[in-house]
PDB file of C-alpha atoms in Angstrom:
ATOM      1  CA  MET A 147      -4.559  16.689 -13.800  1.00 55.00           C
ATOM      2  CA  LEU A 148      -3.037  13.243 -14.198  1.00 59.00           C
ATOM      3  CA  SER A 149      -3.512  11.538 -17.520  1.00 62.00           C
ATOM      4  CA  TYR A 150      -3.328   7.856 -18.249  1.00 59.00           C
ATOM      5  CA  ASN A 151      -2.493   5.893 -21.359  1.00 65.00           C
ATOM      6  CA  TYR A 152      -5.244   3.258 -21.430  1.00 68.00           C
ATOM      7  CA  THR A 153      -3.069   0.848 -23.401  1.00 75.00           C
ATOM      8  CA  GLU A 154      -0.890   0.369 -20.304  1.00 82.00           C
ATOM      9  CA  PRO A 155      -1.898  -2.061 -17.555  1.00 88.00           C
ATOM     10  CA  ARG A 156      -3.619  -0.696 -14.464  1.00 91.00           C
ATOM     11  CA  ARG A 157      -1.222   0.031 -11.614  1.00 94.00           C
ATOM     12  CA  ARG A 158      -1.484  -2.112  -8.482  1.00 95.00           C
ATOM     13  CA  VAL A 159      -1.232  -0.002  -5.334  1.00 95.00           C
ATOM     14  CA  LEU A 160      -0.896  -1.030  -1.694  1.00 94.00           C
ATOM     15  CA  GLU A 161      -1.968   1.713   0.687  1.00 94.00           C
ATOM     16  CA  VAL A 162      -0.506   1.026   4.123  1.00 91.00           C
ATOM     17  CA  GLY A 163      -2.178   2.769   7.059  1.00 89.00           C
ATOM     18  CA  ALA A 164      -5.329   3.637   5.148  1.00 91.00           C
ATOM     19  CA  LEU A 165      -7.933   5.545   7.119  1.00 89.00           C
ATOM     20  CA  LYS A 166     -10.420   5.789   4.247  1.00 92.00           C
ATOM     21  CA  PRO A 167     -10.853   3.327   1.366  1.00 94.00           C
ATOM     22  CA  ASP A 168     -11.313   6.044  -1.253  1.00 94.00           C
ATOM     23  CA  ASN A 169      -8.100   8.063  -0.908  1.00 91.00           C
ATOM     24  CA  PHE A 170      -7.213   7.176  -4.495  1.00 92.00           C
ATOM     25  CA  ALA A 171     -10.740   7.337  -5.919  1.00 94.00           C
ATOM     26  CA  PHE A 172      -9.692  10.041  -8.371  1.00 93.00           C
ATOM     27  CA  CYS A 173      -7.241   7.518  -9.890  1.00 92.00           C
ATOM     28  CA  SER A 174      -9.676   4.616 -10.091  1.00 91.00           C
ATOM     29  CA  SER A 175      -9.533   4.565 -13.891  1.00 91.00           C
ATOM     30  CA  TRP A 176      -5.901   3.444 -13.808  1.00 92.00           C
ATOM     31  CA  MET A 177      -5.216   2.115 -10.280  1.00 94.00           C
ATOM     32  CA  ASP A 178      -6.340  -0.975  -8.388  1.00 95.00           C
ATOM     33  CA  VAL A 179      -5.834  -0.117  -4.717  1.00 96.00           C
ATOM     34  CA  THR A 180      -5.553  -2.554  -1.806  1.00 95.00           C
ATOM     35  CA  CYS A 181      -5.987  -0.760   1.530  1.00 96.00           C
ATOM     36  CA  ILE A 182      -4.596  -2.146   4.799  1.00 95.00           C
ATOM     37  CA  ASP A 183      -4.334  -0.831   8.351  1.00 93.00           C
ATOM     38  CA  LEU A 184      -3.363  -2.261  11.736  1.00 90.00           C
ATOM     39  CA  HIS A 185      -6.786  -1.441  13.179  1.00 92.00           C
ATOM     40  CA  SER A 186      -9.213  -1.137  10.301  1.00 93.00           C
ATOM     41  CA  ARG A 187     -12.353   0.861  10.955  1.00 93.00           C
ATOM     42  CA  HIS A 188     -13.891   0.284   7.543  1.00 96.00           C
ATOM     43  CA  PRO A 189     -15.038  -2.967   5.873  1.00 96.00           C
ATOM     44  CA  LEU A 190     -13.132  -2.128   2.647  1.00 96.00           C
ATOM     45  CA  ILE A 191      -9.830  -1.772   4.525  1.00 96.00           C
ATOM     46  CA  GLN A 192      -8.142  -5.072   5.374  1.00 96.00           C
ATOM     47  CA  GLU A 193      -6.873  -5.366   8.934  1.00 96.00           C
ATOM     48  CA  GLN A 194      -3.245  -6.338   8.406  1.00 93.00           C
ATOM     49  CA  ASP A 195       0.131  -5.594   9.959  1.00 89.00           C
ATOM     50  CA  PHE A 196       2.382  -4.717   7.041  1.00 85.00           C
ATOM     51  CA  LEU A 197       5.445  -6.040   8.874  1.00 81.00           C
ATOM     52  CA  LEU A 198       3.785  -9.462   9.090  1.00 88.00           C
ATOM     53  CA  LEU A 199       3.071  -9.788   5.352  1.00 86.00           C
ATOM     54  CA  ASP A 200       4.761 -12.840   3.891  1.00 87.00           C
ATOM     55  CA  GLU A 201       7.465 -11.428   1.596  1.00 84.00           C
ATOM     56  CA  ALA A 202       7.679 -14.510  -0.617  1.00 87.00           C
ATOM     57  CA  GLU A 203       3.907 -14.649  -1.087  1.00 89.00           C
ATOM     58  CA  ASN A 204       3.620 -10.928  -1.832  1.00 88.00           C
ATOM     59  CA  ARG A 205       6.828 -10.304  -3.809  1.00 86.00           C
ATOM     60  CA  GLU A 206       6.205  -7.987  -6.775  1.00 87.00           C
ATOM     61  CA  GLN A 207       2.502  -7.925  -5.879  1.00 90.00           C
ATOM     62  CA  TRP A 208       2.255  -4.136  -6.233  1.00 91.00           C
ATOM     63  CA  ASP A 209       3.628  -1.440  -8.518  1.00 92.00           C
ATOM     64  CA  LEU A 210       3.451   1.246  -5.856  1.00 90.00           C
ATOM     65  CA  ILE A 211       3.235   1.312  -2.059  1.00 89.00           C
ATOM     66  CA  SER A 212       1.708   4.365  -0.378  1.00 89.00           C
ATOM     67  CA  LEU A 213       3.010   4.885   3.152  1.00 83.00           C
ATOM     68  CA  SER A 214       1.993   8.450   3.985  1.00 72.00           C
ATOM     69  CA  LEU A 215       3.324   8.842   7.541  1.00 65.00           C
ATOM     70  CA  VAL A 216       3.390   5.140   8.410  1.00 74.00           C
ATOM     71  CA  VAL A 217       7.163   4.877   8.792  1.00 71.00           C
ATOM     72  CA  ASN A 218       7.051   7.565  11.496  1.00 70.00           C
ATOM     73  CA  PHE A 219       4.653   5.439  13.539  1.00 73.00           C
ATOM     74  CA  VAL A 220       7.005   2.431  13.700  1.00 74.00           C
ATOM     75  CA  PRO A 221       8.417   2.907  17.216  1.00 79.00           C
ATOM     76  CA  GLU A 222      11.765   1.093  16.960  1.00 82.00           C
ATOM     77  CA  PRO A 223      14.441   2.339  14.528  1.00 82.00           C
ATOM     78  CA  LYS A 224      15.452  -1.231  13.638  1.00 82.00           C
ATOM     79  CA  ASP A 225      11.818  -1.986  12.753  1.00 79.00           C
ATOM     80  CA  ARG A 226      11.689   1.145  10.572  1.00 77.00           C
ATOM     81  CA  GLY A 227      14.697  -0.138   8.669  1.00 78.00           C
ATOM     82  CA  SER A 228      13.134  -3.562   8.386  1.00 77.00           C
ATOM     83  CA  SER A 229       9.905  -2.109   7.044  1.00 74.00           C
ATOM     84  CA  LEU A 230      11.743  -0.040   4.426  1.00 76.00           C
ATOM     85  CA  SER A 231      13.611  -3.160   3.332  1.00 77.00           C
ATOM     86  CA  THR A 232      10.327  -5.064   3.085  1.00 73.00           C
ATOM     87  CA  PHE A 233       8.719  -2.293   1.020  1.00 73.00           C
ATOM     88  CA  SER A 234      11.373  -2.564  -1.661  1.00 74.00           C
ATOM     89  CA  THR A 235      10.914  -6.331  -2.084  1.00 74.00           C
ATOM     90  CA  LEU A 236       7.170  -6.020  -2.645  1.00 74.00           C
ATOM     91  CA  ILE A 237       7.352  -3.719  -5.664  1.00 72.00           C
TER      92      ILE A 237
END
């Protein structure tokens, strides 16, 4: 089981390609999760294309980015590389 030192700040998490808004519910005591998906099917998941996020506006916005299998769904190799580059600037 994960433990958390409550003197540390809560971790800000961006979950890209979220299908359910509660994937990290078991970590809710130490994580604040923002869920996004291209075609959201849940009101708690923001409909957002990760590749269109403004890098300057969102720089260092999150401590962790959860991608699951998202990178595999980016059809063009150059776009996969671009997305990986973008990920690193946002944490």
